[in-house]
PDB file of C-alpha atoms in Angstrom:
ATOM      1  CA  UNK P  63      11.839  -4.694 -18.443  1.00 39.00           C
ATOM      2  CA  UNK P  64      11.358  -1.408 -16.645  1.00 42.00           C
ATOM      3  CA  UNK P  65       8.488  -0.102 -14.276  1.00 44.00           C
ATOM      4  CA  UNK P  66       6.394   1.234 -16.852  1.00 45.00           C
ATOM      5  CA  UNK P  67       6.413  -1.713 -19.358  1.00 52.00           C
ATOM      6  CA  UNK P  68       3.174  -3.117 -18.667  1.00 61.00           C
ATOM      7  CA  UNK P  69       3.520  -4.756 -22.200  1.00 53.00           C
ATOM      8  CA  UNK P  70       6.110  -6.870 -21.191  1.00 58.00           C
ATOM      9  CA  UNK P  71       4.494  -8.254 -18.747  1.00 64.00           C
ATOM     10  CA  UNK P  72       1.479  -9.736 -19.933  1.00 60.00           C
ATOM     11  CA  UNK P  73      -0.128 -10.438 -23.622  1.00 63.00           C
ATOM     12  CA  UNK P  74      -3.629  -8.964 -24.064  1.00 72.00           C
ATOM     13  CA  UNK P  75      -4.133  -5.529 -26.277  1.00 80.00           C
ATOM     14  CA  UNK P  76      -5.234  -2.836 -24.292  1.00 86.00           C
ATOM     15  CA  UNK P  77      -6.658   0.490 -24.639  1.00 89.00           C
ATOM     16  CA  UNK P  78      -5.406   3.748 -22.670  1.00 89.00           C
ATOM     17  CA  UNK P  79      -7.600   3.187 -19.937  1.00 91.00           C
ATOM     18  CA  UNK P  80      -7.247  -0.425 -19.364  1.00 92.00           C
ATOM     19  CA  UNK P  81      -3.311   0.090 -18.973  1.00 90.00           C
ATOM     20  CA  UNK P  82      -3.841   2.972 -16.679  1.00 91.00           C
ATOM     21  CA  UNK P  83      -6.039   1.268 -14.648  1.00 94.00           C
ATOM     22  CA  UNK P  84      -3.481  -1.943 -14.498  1.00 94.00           C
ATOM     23  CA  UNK P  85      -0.603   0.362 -13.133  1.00 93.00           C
ATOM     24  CA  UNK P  86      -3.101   1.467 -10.704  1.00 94.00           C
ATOM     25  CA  UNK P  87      -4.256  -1.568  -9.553  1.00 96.00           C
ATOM     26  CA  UNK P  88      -0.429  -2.963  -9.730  1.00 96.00           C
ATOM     27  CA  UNK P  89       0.788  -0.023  -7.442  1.00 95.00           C
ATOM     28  CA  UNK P  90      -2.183  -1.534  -5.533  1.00 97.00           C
ATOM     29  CA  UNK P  91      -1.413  -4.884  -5.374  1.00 98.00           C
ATOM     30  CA  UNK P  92       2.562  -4.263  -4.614  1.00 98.00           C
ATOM     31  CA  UNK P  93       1.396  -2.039  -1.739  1.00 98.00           C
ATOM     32  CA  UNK P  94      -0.554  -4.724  -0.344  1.00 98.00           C
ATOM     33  CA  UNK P  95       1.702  -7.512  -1.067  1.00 98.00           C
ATOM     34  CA  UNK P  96       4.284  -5.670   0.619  1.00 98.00           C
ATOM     35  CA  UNK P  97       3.095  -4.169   3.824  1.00 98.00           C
ATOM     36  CA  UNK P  98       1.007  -7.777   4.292  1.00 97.00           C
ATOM     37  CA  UNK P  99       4.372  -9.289   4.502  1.00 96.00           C
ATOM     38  CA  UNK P 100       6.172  -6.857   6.427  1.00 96.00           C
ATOM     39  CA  UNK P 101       3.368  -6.703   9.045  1.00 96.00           C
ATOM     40  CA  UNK P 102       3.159 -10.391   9.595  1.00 95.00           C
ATOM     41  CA  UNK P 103       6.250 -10.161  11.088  1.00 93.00           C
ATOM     42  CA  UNK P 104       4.762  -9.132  14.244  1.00 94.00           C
ATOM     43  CA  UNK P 105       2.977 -12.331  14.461  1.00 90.00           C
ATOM     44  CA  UNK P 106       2.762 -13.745  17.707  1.00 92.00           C
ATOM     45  CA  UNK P 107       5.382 -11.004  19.142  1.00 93.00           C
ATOM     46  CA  UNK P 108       2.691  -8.234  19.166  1.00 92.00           C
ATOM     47  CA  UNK P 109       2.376  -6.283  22.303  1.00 91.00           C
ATOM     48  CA  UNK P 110      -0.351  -8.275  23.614  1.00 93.00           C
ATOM     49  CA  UNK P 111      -2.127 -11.420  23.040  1.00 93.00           C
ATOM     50  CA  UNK P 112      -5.488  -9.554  21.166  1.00 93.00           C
ATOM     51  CA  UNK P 113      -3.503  -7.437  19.377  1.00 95.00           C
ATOM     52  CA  UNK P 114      -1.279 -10.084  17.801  1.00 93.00           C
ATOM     53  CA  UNK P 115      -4.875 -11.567  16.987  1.00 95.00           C
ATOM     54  CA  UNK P 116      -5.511  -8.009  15.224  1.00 95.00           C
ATOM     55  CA  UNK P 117      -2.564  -7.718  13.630  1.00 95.00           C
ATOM     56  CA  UNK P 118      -2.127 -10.980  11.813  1.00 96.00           C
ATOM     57  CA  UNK P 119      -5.395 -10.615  10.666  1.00 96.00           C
ATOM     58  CA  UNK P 120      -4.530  -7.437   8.929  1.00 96.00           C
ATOM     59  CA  UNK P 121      -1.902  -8.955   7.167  1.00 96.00           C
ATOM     60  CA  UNK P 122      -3.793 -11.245   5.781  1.00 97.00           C
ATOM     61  CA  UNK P 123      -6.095  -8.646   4.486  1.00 97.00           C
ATOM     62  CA  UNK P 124      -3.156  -7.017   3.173  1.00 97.00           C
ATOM     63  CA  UNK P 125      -2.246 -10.292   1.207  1.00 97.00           C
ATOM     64  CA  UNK P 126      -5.496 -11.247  -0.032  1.00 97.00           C
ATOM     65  CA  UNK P 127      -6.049  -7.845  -0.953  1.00 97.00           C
ATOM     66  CA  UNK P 128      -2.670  -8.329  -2.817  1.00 98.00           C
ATOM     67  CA  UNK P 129      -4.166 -11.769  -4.374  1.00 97.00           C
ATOM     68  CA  UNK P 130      -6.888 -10.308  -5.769  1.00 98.00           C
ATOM     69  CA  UNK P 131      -5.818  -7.290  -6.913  1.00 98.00           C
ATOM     70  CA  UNK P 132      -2.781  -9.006  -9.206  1.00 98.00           C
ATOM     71  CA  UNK P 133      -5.471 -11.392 -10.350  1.00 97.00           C
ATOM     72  CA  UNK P 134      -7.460  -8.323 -11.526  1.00 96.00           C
ATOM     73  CA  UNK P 135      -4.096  -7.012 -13.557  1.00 96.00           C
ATOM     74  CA  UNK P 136      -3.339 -10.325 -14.427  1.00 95.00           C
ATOM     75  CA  UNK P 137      -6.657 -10.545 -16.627  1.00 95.00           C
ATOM     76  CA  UNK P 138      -6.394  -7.145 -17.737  1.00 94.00           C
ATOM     77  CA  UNK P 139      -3.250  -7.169 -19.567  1.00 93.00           C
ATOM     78  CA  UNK P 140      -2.945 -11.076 -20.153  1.00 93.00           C
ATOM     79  CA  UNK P 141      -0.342 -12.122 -17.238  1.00 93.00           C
ATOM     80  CA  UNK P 142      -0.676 -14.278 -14.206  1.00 94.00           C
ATOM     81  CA  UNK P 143      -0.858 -13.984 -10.826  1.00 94.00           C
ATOM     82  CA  UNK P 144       2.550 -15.932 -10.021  1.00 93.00           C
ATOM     83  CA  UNK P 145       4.440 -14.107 -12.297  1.00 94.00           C
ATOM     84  CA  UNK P 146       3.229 -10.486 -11.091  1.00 96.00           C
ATOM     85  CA  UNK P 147       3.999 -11.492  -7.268  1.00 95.00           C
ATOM     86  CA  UNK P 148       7.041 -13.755  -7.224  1.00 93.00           C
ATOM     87  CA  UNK P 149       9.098 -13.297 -10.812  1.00 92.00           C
ATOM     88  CA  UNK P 150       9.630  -9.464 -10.943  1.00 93.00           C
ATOM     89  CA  UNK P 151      12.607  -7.788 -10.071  1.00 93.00           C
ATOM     90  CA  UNK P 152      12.820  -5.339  -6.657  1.00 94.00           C
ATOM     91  CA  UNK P 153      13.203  -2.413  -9.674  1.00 93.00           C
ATOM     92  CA  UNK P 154       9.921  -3.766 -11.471  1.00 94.00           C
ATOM     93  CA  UNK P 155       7.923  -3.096  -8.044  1.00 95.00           C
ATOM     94  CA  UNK P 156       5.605   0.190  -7.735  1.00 94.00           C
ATOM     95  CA  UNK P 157       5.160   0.189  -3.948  1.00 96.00           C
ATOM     96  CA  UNK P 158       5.372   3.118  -1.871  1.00 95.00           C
ATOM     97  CA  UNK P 159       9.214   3.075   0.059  1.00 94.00           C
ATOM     98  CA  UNK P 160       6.680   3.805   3.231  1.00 96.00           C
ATOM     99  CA  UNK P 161       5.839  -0.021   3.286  1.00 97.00           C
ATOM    100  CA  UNK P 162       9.054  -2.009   2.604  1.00 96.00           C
ATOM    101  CA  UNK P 163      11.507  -0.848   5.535  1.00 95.00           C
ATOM    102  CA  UNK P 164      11.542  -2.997   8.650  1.00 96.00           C
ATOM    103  CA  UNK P 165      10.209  -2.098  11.439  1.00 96.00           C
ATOM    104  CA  UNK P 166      11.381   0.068  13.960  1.00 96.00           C
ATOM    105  CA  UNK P 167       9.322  -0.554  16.942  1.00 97.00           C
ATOM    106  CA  UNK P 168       5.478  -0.414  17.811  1.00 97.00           C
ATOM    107  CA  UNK P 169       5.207   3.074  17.335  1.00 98.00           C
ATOM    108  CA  UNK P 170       6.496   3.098  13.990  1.00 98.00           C
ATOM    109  CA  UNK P 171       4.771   0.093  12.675  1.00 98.00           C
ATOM    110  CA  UNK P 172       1.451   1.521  14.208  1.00 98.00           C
ATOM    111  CA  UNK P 173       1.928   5.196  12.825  1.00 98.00           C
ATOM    112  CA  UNK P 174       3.110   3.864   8.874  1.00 98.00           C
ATOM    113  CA  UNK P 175       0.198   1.260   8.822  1.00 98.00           C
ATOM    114  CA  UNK P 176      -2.419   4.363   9.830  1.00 98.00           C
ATOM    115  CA  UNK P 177      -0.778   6.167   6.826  1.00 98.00           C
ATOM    116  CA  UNK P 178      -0.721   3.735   4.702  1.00 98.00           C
ATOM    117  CA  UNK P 179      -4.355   2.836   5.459  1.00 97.00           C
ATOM    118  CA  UNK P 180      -5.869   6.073   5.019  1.00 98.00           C
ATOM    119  CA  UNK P 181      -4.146   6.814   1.963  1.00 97.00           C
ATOM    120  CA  UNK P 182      -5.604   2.966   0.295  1.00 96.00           C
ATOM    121  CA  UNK P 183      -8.953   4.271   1.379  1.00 96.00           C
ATOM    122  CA  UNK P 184      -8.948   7.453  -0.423  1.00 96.00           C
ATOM    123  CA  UNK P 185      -7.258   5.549  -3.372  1.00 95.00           C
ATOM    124  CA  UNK P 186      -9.925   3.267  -3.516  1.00 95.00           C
ATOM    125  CA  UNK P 187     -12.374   5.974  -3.273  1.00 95.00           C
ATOM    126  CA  UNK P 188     -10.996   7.641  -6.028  1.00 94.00           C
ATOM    127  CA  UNK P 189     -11.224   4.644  -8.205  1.00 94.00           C
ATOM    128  CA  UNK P 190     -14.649   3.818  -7.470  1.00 95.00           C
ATOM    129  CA  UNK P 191     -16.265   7.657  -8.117  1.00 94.00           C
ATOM    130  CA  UNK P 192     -14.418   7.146 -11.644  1.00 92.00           C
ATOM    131  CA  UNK P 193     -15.612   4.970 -14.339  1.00 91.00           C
ATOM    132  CA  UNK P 194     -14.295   1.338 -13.251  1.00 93.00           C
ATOM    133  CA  UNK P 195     -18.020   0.641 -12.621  1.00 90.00           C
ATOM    134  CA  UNK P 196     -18.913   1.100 -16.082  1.00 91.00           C
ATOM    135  CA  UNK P 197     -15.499  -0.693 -17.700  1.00 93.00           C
ATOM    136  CA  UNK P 198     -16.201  -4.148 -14.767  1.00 94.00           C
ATOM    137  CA  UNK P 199     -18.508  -3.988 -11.922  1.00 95.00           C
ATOM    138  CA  UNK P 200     -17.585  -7.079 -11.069  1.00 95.00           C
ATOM    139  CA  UNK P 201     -14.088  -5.622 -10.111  1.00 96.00           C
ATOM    140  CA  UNK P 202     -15.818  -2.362  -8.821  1.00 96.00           C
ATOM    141  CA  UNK P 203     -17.370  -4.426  -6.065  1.00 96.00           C
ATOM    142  CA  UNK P 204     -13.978  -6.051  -4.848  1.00 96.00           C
ATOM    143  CA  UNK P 205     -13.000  -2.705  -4.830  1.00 96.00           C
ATOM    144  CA  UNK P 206     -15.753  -1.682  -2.565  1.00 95.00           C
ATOM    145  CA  UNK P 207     -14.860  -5.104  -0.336  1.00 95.00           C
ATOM    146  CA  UNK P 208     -10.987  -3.692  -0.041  1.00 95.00           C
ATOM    147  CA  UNK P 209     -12.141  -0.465   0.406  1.00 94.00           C
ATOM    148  CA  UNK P 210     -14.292  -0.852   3.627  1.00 94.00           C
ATOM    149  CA  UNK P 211     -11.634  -3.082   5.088  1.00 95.00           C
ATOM    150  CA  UNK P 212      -9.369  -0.326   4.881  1.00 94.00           C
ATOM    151  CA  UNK P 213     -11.850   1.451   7.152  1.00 92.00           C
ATOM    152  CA  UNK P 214     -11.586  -0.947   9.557  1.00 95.00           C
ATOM    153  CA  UNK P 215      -8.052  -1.287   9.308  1.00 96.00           C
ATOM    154  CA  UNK P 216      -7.706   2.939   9.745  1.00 96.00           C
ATOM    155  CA  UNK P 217      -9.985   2.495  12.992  1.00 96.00           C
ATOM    156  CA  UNK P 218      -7.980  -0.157  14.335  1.00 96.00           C
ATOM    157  CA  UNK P 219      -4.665   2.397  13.716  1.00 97.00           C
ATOM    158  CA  UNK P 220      -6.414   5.192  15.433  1.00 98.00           C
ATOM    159  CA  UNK P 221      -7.156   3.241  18.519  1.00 97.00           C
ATOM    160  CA  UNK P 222      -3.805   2.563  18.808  1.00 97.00           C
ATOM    161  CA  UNK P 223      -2.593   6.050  18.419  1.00 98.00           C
ATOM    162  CA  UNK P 224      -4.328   7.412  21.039  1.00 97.00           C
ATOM    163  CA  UNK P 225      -3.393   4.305  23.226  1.00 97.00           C
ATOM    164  CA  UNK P 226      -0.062   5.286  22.947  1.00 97.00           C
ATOM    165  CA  UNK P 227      -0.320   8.890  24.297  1.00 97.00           C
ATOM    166  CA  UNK P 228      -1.589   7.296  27.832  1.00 95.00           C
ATOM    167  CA  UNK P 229       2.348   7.154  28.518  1.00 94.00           C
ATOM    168  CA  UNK P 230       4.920   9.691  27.513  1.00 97.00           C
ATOM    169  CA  UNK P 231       7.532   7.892  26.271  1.00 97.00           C
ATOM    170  CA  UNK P 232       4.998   5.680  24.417  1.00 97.00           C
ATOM    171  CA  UNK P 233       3.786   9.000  22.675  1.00 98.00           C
ATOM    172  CA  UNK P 234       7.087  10.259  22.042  1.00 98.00           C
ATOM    173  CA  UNK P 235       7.677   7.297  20.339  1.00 98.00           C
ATOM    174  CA  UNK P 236       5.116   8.063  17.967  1.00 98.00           C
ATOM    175  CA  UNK P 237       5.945  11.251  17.485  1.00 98.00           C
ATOM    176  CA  UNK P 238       9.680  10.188  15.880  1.00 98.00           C
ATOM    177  CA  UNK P 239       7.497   7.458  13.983  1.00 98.00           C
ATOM    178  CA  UNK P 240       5.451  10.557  12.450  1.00 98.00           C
ATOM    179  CA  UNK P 241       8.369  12.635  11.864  1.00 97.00           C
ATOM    180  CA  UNK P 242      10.236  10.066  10.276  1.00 95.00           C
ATOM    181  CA  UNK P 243       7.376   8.555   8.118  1.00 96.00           C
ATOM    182  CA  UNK P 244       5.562  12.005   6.850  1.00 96.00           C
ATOM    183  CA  UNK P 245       7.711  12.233   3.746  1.00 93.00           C
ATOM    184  CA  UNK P 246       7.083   8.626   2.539  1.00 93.00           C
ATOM    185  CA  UNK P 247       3.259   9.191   3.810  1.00 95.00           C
ATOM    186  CA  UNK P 248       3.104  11.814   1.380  1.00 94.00           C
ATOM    187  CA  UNK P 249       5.136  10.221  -1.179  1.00 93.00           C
ATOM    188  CA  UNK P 250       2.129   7.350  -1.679  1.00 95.00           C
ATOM    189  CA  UNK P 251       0.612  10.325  -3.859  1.00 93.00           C
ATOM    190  CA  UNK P 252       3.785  10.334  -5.794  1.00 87.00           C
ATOM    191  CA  UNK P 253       3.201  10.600  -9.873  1.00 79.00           C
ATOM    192  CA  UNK P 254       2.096   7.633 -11.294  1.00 74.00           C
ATOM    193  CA  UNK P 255       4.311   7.051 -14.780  1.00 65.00           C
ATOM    194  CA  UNK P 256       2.967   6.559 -17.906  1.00 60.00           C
ATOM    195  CA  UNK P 257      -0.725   6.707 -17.296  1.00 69.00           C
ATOM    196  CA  UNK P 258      -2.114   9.198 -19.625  1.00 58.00           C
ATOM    197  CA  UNK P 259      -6.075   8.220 -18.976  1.00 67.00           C
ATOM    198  CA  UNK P 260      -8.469   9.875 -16.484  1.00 82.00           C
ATOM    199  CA  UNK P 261      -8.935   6.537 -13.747  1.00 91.00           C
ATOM    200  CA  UNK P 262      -9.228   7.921 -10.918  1.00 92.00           C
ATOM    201  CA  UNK P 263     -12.260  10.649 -10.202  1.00 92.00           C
ATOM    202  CA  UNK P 264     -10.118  13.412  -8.907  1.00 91.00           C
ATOM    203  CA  UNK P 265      -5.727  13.737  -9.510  1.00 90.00           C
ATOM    204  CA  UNK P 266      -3.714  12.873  -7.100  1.00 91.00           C
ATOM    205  CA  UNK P 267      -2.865  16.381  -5.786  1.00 91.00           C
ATOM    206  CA  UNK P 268      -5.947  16.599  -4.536  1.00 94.00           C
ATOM    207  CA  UNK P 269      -5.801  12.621  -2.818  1.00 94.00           C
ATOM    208  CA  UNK P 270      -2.735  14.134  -1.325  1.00 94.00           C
ATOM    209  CA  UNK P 271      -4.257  17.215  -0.081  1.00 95.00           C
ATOM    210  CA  UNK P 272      -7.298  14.758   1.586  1.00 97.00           C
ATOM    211  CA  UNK P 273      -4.650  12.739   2.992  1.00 97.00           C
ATOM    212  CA  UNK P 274      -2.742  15.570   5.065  1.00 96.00           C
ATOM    213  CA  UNK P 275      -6.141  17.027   5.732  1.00 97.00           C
ATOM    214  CA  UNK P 276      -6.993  14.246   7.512  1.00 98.00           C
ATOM    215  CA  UNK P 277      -5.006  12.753   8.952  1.00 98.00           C
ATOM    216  CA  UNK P 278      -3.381  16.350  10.341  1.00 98.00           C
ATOM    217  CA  UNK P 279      -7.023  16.624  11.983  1.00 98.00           C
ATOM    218  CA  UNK P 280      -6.487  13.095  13.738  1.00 98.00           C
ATOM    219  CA  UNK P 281      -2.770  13.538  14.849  1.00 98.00           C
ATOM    220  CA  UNK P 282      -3.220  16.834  16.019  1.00 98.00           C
ATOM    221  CA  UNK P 283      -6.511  15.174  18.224  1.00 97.00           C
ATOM    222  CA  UNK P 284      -4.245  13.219  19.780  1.00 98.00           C
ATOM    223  CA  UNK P 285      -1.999  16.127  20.493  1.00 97.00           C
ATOM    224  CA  UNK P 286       1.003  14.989  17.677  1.00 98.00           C
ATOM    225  CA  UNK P 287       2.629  17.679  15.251  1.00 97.00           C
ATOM    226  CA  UNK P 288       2.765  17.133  11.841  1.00 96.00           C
ATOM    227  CA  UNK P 289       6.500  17.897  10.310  1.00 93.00           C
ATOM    228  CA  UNK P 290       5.929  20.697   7.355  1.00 86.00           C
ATOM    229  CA  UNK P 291       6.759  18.844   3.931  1.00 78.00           C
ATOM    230  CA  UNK P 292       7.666  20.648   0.518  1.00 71.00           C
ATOM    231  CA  UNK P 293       5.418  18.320  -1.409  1.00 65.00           C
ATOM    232  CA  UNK P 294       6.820  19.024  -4.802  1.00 61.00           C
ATOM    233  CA  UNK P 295      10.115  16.066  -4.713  1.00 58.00           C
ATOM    234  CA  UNK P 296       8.903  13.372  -2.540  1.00 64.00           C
ATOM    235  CA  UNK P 297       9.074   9.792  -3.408  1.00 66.00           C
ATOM    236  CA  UNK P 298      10.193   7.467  -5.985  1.00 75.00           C
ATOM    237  CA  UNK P 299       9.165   4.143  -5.074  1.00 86.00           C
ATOM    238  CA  UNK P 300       6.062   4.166  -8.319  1.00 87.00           C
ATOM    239  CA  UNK P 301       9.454   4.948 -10.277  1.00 85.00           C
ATOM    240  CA  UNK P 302      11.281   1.344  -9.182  1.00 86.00           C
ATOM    241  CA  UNK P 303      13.646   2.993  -6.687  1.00 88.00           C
ATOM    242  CA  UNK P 304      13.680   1.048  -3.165  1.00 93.00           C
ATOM    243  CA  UNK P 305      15.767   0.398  -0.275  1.00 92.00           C
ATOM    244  CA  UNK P 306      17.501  -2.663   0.684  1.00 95.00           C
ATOM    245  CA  UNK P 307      14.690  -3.918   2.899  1.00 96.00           C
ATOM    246  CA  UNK P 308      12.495  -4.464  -0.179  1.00 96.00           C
ATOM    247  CA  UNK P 309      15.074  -6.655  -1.836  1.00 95.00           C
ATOM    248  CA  UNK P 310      15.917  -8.675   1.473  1.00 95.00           C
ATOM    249  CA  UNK P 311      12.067  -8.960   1.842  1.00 95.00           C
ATOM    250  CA  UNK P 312      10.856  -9.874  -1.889  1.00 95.00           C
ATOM    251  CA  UNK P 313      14.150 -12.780  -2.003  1.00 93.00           C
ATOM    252  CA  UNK P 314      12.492 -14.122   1.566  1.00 92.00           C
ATOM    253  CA  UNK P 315       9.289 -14.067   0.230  1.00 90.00           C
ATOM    254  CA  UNK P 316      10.259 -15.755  -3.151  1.00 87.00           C
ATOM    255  CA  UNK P 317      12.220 -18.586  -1.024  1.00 85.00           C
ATOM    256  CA  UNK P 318       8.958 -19.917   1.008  1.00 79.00           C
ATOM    257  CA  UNK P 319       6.794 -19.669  -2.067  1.00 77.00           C
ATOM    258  CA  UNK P 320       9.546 -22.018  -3.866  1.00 74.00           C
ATOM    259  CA  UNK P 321       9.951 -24.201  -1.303  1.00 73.00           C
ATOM    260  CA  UNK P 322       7.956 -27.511  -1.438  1.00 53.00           C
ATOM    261  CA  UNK P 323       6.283 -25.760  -4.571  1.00 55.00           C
ATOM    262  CA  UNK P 324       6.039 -26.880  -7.524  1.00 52.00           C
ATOM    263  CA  UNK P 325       4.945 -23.396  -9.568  1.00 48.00           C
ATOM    264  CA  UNK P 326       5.259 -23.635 -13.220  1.00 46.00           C
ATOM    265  CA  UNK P 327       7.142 -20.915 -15.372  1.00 42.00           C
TER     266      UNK P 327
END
């Protein structure tokens, strides 16, 4: 099976839009299902006792955001939930590379969870100015739910950002986090394969453009650069291609759901 074979992965017929808006909401849901894990790692070793509060219970956002939103593909194309978390292959996965590596250090987790959480809000905004009110409003009001969690989620990140510039090596910290992470930032925007109809209200380009836009206007608040970025070959993580860290990360993930469980094939 490759990334762009939604028909192997489920049963139902369905027209262009329904299969572009299942790769949308699967780049969603690996997103989600991805970062969630990779940020519960800080789980009671978060810098201090309120934040590791905070940040666990983003994770669990991220995850139940993940839940739902493979639930949603799941009925779409005739799959299940199981199968579309636990039984693909690392290549199968359409996540963003900006949520699978490890964690440097506080800086860097803070900086790639702000980027990642502005750029899920404007994707969800995107999706619900299109017509996924009109196809299921039942799903256009999770999407809303998601959506204004992100918001709290991006507010929580920007706290933290200007935290960090209270000390300078705290601020130079983030400052190699931003470097580092601006590419894969970017790269959430990257082309999405094989989806043909109009989902989203406006192309990504222009989601791209509102994510530098803003989130140039809140880094440079702070008093943080932002690296320039040719734009035009960045990413391939929608395409299947991933680092290590997702594979070491999906096979932990796959052990702990197998063990004591008895999940059916």
């Amino acid at each position: 099976m490759t990334v762009t074979a939604l028909s192997e992965i489920g049963t139902a017929e369905i027209d262009e839009f329904e299969h572009g808006l299942a790769v949308i909401l699967l780049e969603a849901a690996d997103d989600d299902h991805v970062i969630g894990n990779r940020t519960s790692d800080w789980t009671g070793v978060a810098p201090t006792i309120e934040e590791d509060v905070s940040i666990s219970n983003i994770a669990q956002d991220e995850l139940g955001h993940a839940e739902g939103l493979y639930e949603e593909v799941a009925d779409i194309v005739g799959s299940s939930l199981d199968f579309l978390a636990y039984r693909r292959s690392p290549e199968e996965f359409r996540n963003v590379q900006l949520v699978e590596r490890e964690f440097e250090d506080w800086a860097d987790t803070v900086v790639r969870q702000y980027f990642f959480d502005v750029a899920d809000a404007i994707r969800f905004e995107a999706l619900l100015d299109g017509d996924v009110a009109k196809y299921d409003e039942s799903l256009a009001g999770y999407l809303e739910k998601v959506s204004e969690e992100e918001q709290y989620h991006t507010e929580h990140g920007e706290v933290w950002l200007e935290t960090l510039t209270e000390d300078e090596q705290s601020k130079a910290k983030v400052q190699h986090a931003i470097d580092e992470n601006w590419v894969d930032g970017i790269a959430f925007f990257e082309s999405t394969p094989h989806v043909e109809a109009d989902v989203y209200s406006e192309p990504l380009e222009e989601q791209r453009e509102q994510f530098i836009t803003e989130v140039t206007s809140t880094l440079n608040e702070f008093g943080f650069d932002v690296p320039e970025t040719d734009v035009s070959d960045v990413g391939a993580g929608r395409a299947g291609k991933h680092t290590d860290d997702l594979d070491n990360l999906l096979a932990e993930t796959r052990e702990v759901r197998e063990q004591g469980v008895d999940v059916p094939a």
